[in-house]
Short mmCIF file of N, CA and C and ligand atoms in Angstrom, two decimals:
data_model
loop_
_atom_site.label_atom_id
_atom_site.label_comp_id
_atom_site.label_asym_id
_atom_site.label_seq_id
_atom_site.Cartn_x
_atom_site.Cartn_y
_atom_site.Cartn_z
N MET A 1443 13.72 -2.15 9.38
CA MET A 1443 13.62 -1.92 7.93
C MET A 1443 12.20 -2.25 7.45
N PRO A 1444 11.58 -1.33 6.73
CA PRO A 1444 10.25 -1.64 6.19
C PRO A 1444 10.34 -2.69 5.09
N ASP A 1445 9.27 -3.42 4.90
CA ASP A 1445 9.18 -4.35 3.78
C ASP A 1445 8.92 -3.56 2.51
N LEU A 1446 9.68 -3.82 1.48
CA LEU A 1446 9.44 -3.16 0.20
C LEU A 1446 8.58 -4.07 -0.69
N ILE A 1447 7.43 -3.56 -1.08
CA ILE A 1447 6.58 -4.30 -2.01
C ILE A 1447 6.84 -3.72 -3.39
N ASP A 1448 7.57 -4.49 -4.18
CA ASP A 1448 8.03 -4.00 -5.47
C ASP A 1448 6.93 -4.10 -6.53
N ASP A 1449 6.10 -5.09 -6.37
CA ASP A 1449 5.03 -5.30 -7.35
C ASP A 1449 3.70 -5.09 -6.66
N TYR A 1450 3.09 -3.95 -6.98
CA TYR A 1450 1.82 -3.58 -6.36
C TYR A 1450 0.77 -4.67 -6.54
N PHE A 1451 0.80 -5.37 -7.67
CA PHE A 1451 -0.25 -6.33 -7.99
C PHE A 1451 0.06 -7.74 -7.48
N GLN A 1452 1.14 -7.89 -6.74
CA GLN A 1452 1.38 -9.22 -6.18
C GLN A 1452 0.32 -9.49 -5.12
N PRO A 1453 -0.21 -10.71 -5.08
CA PRO A 1453 -1.30 -10.97 -4.15
C PRO A 1453 -0.81 -11.06 -2.71
N GLY A 1454 -1.67 -10.70 -1.80
CA GLY A 1454 -1.42 -11.04 -0.40
C GLY A 1454 -0.81 -9.98 0.49
N TRP A 1455 -0.13 -8.96 -0.09
CA TRP A 1455 0.59 -8.05 0.81
C TRP A 1455 -0.34 -7.21 1.67
N ARG A 1456 -1.53 -6.92 1.17
CA ARG A 1456 -2.48 -6.10 1.93
C ARG A 1456 -2.94 -6.76 3.22
N THR A 1457 -3.07 -8.08 3.16
CA THR A 1457 -3.65 -8.78 4.30
C THR A 1457 -2.61 -9.55 5.10
N ARG A 1458 -1.34 -9.40 4.73
CA ARG A 1458 -0.28 -10.09 5.46
C ARG A 1458 -0.02 -9.37 6.79
N THR A 1459 0.05 -10.16 7.86
CA THR A 1459 0.31 -9.57 9.17
C THR A 1459 1.79 -9.20 9.30
N VAL A 1460 2.01 -7.98 9.72
CA VAL A 1460 3.37 -7.47 9.90
C VAL A 1460 3.52 -7.08 11.36
N GLU A 1461 4.68 -7.39 11.92
CA GLU A 1461 4.91 -6.96 13.29
C GLU A 1461 5.87 -5.78 13.28
N CYS A 1462 5.52 -4.73 14.04
CA CYS A 1462 6.36 -3.56 14.14
C CYS A 1462 7.57 -3.88 15.03
N ALA A 1463 8.75 -3.66 14.48
CA ALA A 1463 9.97 -3.98 15.23
C ALA A 1463 10.14 -3.04 16.41
N ALA A 1464 9.58 -1.84 16.30
CA ALA A 1464 9.79 -0.84 17.35
C ALA A 1464 8.86 -1.04 18.55
N CYS A 1465 7.58 -1.34 18.30
CA CYS A 1465 6.64 -1.38 19.42
C CYS A 1465 5.85 -2.68 19.51
N GLU A 1466 6.13 -3.62 18.60
CA GLU A 1466 5.50 -4.94 18.62
C GLU A 1466 4.02 -4.93 18.27
N TRP A 1467 3.54 -3.83 17.71
CA TRP A 1467 2.17 -3.83 17.18
C TRP A 1467 2.11 -4.84 16.04
N ARG A 1468 0.99 -5.52 15.94
CA ARG A 1468 0.81 -6.46 14.82
C ARG A 1468 -0.48 -6.16 14.09
N GLY A 1469 -0.41 -6.24 12.78
CA GLY A 1469 -1.63 -6.02 12.00
C GLY A 1469 -1.27 -6.02 10.53
N ASP A 1470 -2.28 -5.79 9.68
CA ASP A 1470 -1.99 -5.73 8.25
C ASP A 1470 -2.19 -4.31 7.72
N SER A 1471 -1.97 -4.15 6.42
CA SER A 1471 -1.91 -2.80 5.84
C SER A 1471 -3.21 -2.02 6.05
N ARG A 1472 -4.33 -2.73 6.20
CA ARG A 1472 -5.60 -2.03 6.33
C ARG A 1472 -5.72 -1.29 7.67
N ASP A 1473 -4.89 -1.70 8.65
CA ASP A 1473 -4.92 -1.02 9.95
C ASP A 1473 -3.82 0.02 10.09
N MET A 1474 -2.94 0.09 9.10
CA MET A 1474 -1.82 1.04 9.18
C MET A 1474 -2.26 2.40 8.65
N SER A 1475 -1.48 3.44 8.95
CA SER A 1475 -1.82 4.73 8.35
C SER A 1475 -1.03 4.90 7.06
N LEU A 1476 -1.76 5.33 6.05
CA LEU A 1476 -1.21 5.41 4.70
C LEU A 1476 -0.67 6.81 4.42
N GLN A 1477 0.55 6.86 3.90
CA GLN A 1477 1.13 8.13 3.46
C GLN A 1477 1.51 8.01 2.00
N PRO A 1478 0.65 8.50 1.12
CA PRO A 1478 0.94 8.39 -0.30
C PRO A 1478 1.97 9.41 -0.77
N HIS A 1479 2.88 8.97 -1.62
CA HIS A 1479 3.84 9.86 -2.28
C HIS A 1479 3.69 9.67 -3.78
N GLU A 1480 4.49 10.38 -4.55
CA GLU A 1480 4.31 10.31 -5.99
C GLU A 1480 4.60 8.91 -6.55
N ASP A 1481 5.71 8.32 -6.14
CA ASP A 1481 6.12 7.04 -6.72
C ASP A 1481 5.86 5.84 -5.83
N LEU A 1482 5.53 6.11 -4.58
CA LEU A 1482 5.33 5.00 -3.66
C LEU A 1482 4.41 5.43 -2.54
N SER A 1483 3.91 4.44 -1.80
CA SER A 1483 3.12 4.74 -0.62
C SER A 1483 3.80 4.10 0.58
N GLU A 1484 3.75 4.80 1.69
CA GLU A 1484 4.30 4.24 2.92
C GLU A 1484 3.14 3.90 3.85
N TYR A 1485 3.26 2.77 4.50
CA TYR A 1485 2.28 2.35 5.50
C TYR A 1485 2.96 2.41 6.86
N LEU A 1486 2.36 3.21 7.74
CA LEU A 1486 2.99 3.48 9.03
C LEU A 1486 2.29 2.70 10.15
N CYS A 1487 3.08 2.31 11.12
CA CYS A 1487 2.53 1.70 12.33
C CYS A 1487 1.55 2.69 12.97
N PRO A 1488 0.31 2.24 13.26
CA PRO A 1488 -0.68 3.17 13.82
C PRO A 1488 -0.34 3.57 15.26
N ARG A 1489 0.57 2.84 15.89
CA ARG A 1489 0.89 3.16 17.28
C ARG A 1489 2.12 4.06 17.38
N CYS A 1490 3.19 3.74 16.66
CA CYS A 1490 4.43 4.52 16.86
C CYS A 1490 4.91 5.20 15.58
N GLU A 1491 4.15 5.02 14.46
CA GLU A 1491 4.46 5.68 13.19
C GLU A 1491 5.78 5.26 12.56
N ASP A 1492 6.30 4.13 12.95
CA ASP A 1492 7.41 3.53 12.22
C ASP A 1492 6.90 3.10 10.84
N ILE A 1493 7.75 3.19 9.81
CA ILE A 1493 7.33 2.74 8.49
C ILE A 1493 7.43 1.22 8.42
N LEU A 1494 6.32 0.57 8.13
CA LEU A 1494 6.30 -0.89 8.10
C LEU A 1494 6.32 -1.44 6.68
N LEU A 1495 5.66 -0.75 5.77
CA LEU A 1495 5.59 -1.22 4.39
C LEU A 1495 5.85 -0.05 3.45
N VAL A 1496 6.59 -0.31 2.40
CA VAL A 1496 6.76 0.66 1.33
C VAL A 1496 6.30 -0.03 0.05
N VAL A 1497 5.32 0.56 -0.59
CA VAL A 1497 4.74 -0.05 -1.79
C VAL A 1497 5.03 0.84 -2.98
N ARG A 1498 5.73 0.28 -3.95
CA ARG A 1498 6.04 1.06 -5.15
C ARG A 1498 4.81 1.11 -6.05
N HIS A 1499 4.47 2.26 -6.57
CA HIS A 1499 3.31 2.38 -7.44
C HIS A 1499 3.63 1.77 -8.80
N PRO A 1500 2.66 1.11 -9.38
CA PRO A 1500 2.90 0.53 -10.71
C PRO A 1500 2.89 1.63 -11.78
N ASP A 1501 3.69 1.48 -12.81
CA ASP A 1501 3.60 2.43 -13.92
C ASP A 1501 2.52 1.94 -14.89
N LEU A 1502 2.24 2.76 -15.88
CA LEU A 1502 1.13 2.46 -16.78
C LEU A 1502 1.32 1.10 -17.47
N ALA A 1503 2.57 0.81 -17.87
CA ALA A 1503 2.84 -0.46 -18.54
C ALA A 1503 2.52 -1.64 -17.62
N ARG A 1504 2.86 -1.48 -16.34
CA ARG A 1504 2.60 -2.56 -15.38
C ARG A 1504 1.10 -2.72 -15.13
N VAL A 1505 0.38 -1.59 -15.08
CA VAL A 1505 -1.06 -1.67 -14.88
C VAL A 1505 -1.71 -2.36 -16.07
N ARG A 1506 -1.28 -1.98 -17.28
CA ARG A 1506 -1.82 -2.63 -18.49
C ARG A 1506 -1.58 -4.13 -18.46
N GLU A 1507 -0.34 -4.50 -18.07
CA GLU A 1507 0.05 -5.91 -18.04
C GLU A 1507 -0.83 -6.68 -17.06
N ALA A 1508 -1.01 -6.12 -15.86
CA ALA A 1508 -1.81 -6.79 -14.84
C ALA A 1508 -3.28 -6.84 -15.25
N ALA A 1509 -3.76 -5.77 -15.90
CA ALA A 1509 -5.15 -5.75 -16.37
C ALA A 1509 -5.35 -6.82 -17.44
N ALA A 1510 -4.37 -6.95 -18.32
CA ALA A 1510 -4.45 -7.96 -19.37
C ALA A 1510 -4.46 -9.36 -18.78
N ALA A 1511 -3.82 -9.51 -17.62
CA ALA A 1511 -3.79 -10.80 -16.95
C ALA A 1511 -5.05 -11.04 -16.11
N GLY A 1512 -5.95 -10.04 -16.10
CA GLY A 1512 -7.24 -10.22 -15.45
C GLY A 1512 -7.30 -9.78 -14.00
N HIS A 1513 -6.31 -9.02 -13.55
CA HIS A 1513 -6.32 -8.53 -12.17
C HIS A 1513 -7.42 -7.48 -12.02
N PRO A 1514 -8.43 -7.75 -11.16
CA PRO A 1514 -9.58 -6.84 -11.10
C PRO A 1514 -9.22 -5.40 -10.73
N GLU A 1515 -8.31 -5.23 -9.79
CA GLU A 1515 -7.95 -3.87 -9.37
C GLU A 1515 -7.22 -3.14 -10.49
N ALA A 1516 -6.38 -3.87 -11.22
CA ALA A 1516 -5.65 -3.28 -12.34
C ALA A 1516 -6.62 -2.83 -13.43
N ILE A 1517 -7.65 -3.63 -13.66
CA ILE A 1517 -8.64 -3.27 -14.69
C ILE A 1517 -9.32 -1.96 -14.30
N GLY A 1518 -9.68 -1.83 -13.03
CA GLY A 1518 -10.28 -0.59 -12.53
C GLY A 1518 -9.34 0.59 -12.65
N GLN A 1519 -8.08 0.37 -12.29
CA GLN A 1519 -7.10 1.46 -12.35
C GLN A 1519 -6.82 1.89 -13.78
N LEU A 1520 -6.77 0.90 -14.65
CA LEU A 1520 -6.49 1.21 -16.05
C LEU A 1520 -7.60 2.08 -16.63
N ALA A 1521 -8.85 1.75 -16.28
CA ALA A 1521 -9.98 2.56 -16.75
C ALA A 1521 -9.83 4.01 -16.26
N LEU A 1522 -9.47 4.18 -14.99
CA LEU A 1522 -9.29 5.52 -14.44
C LEU A 1522 -8.13 6.26 -15.11
N LEU A 1523 -7.02 5.54 -15.31
CA LEU A 1523 -5.84 6.14 -15.91
C LEU A 1523 -6.13 6.60 -17.34
N GLU A 1524 -6.86 5.75 -18.07
CA GLU A 1524 -7.13 6.11 -19.46
C GLU A 1524 -8.08 7.28 -19.56
N GLU A 1525 -9.03 7.31 -18.64
CA GLU A 1525 -9.93 8.45 -18.58
C GLU A 1525 -9.14 9.74 -18.30
N TYR A 1526 -8.21 9.64 -17.36
CA TYR A 1526 -7.38 10.77 -16.98
C TYR A 1526 -6.52 11.23 -18.16
N LEU A 1527 -5.90 10.26 -18.84
CA LEU A 1527 -5.02 10.61 -19.96
C LEU A 1527 -5.80 11.24 -21.10
N GLN A 1528 -7.00 10.72 -21.33
CA GLN A 1528 -7.82 11.26 -22.42
C GLN A 1528 -8.37 12.64 -22.09
N GLY A 1529 -8.61 12.86 -20.78
CA GLY A 1529 -9.20 14.12 -20.36
C GLY A 1529 -8.21 15.25 -20.21
N ARG A 1530 -6.92 14.95 -20.40
CA ARG A 1530 -5.90 15.99 -20.21
C ARG A 1530 -5.99 17.05 -21.29
N PRO A 1531 -5.97 18.31 -20.91
CA PRO A 1531 -6.06 19.36 -21.95
C PRO A 1531 -4.90 19.28 -22.92
N GLY A 1532 -5.22 19.50 -24.20
CA GLY A 1532 -4.17 19.50 -25.21
C GLY A 1532 -3.93 18.14 -25.81
N SER A 1533 -4.63 17.11 -25.35
CA SER A 1533 -4.41 15.79 -25.94
C SER A 1533 -5.62 15.36 -26.75
ZN1 LIG B 627 5.10 0.51 16.08
#
């Protein structure tokens, strides 16, 4: 079973060592292969492609909340999101 990361902005999940149950590969998310989807991202074992981590994407309210709390990545994302929302045709 992959680990579900429910809160994208929780500290530590990127650098936490995970062991693959299928092939015993060990490493953290930076060494895994990333498969982004609309609502979540999957991190796959680089050796056997088992899914090791599932990370739910934050919604705009959650990004705002984390940015307000001073999370540097959230602040960056919020800037991008707002630029995107403002740049949308018809708005
Ligand atoms: Zn594996």
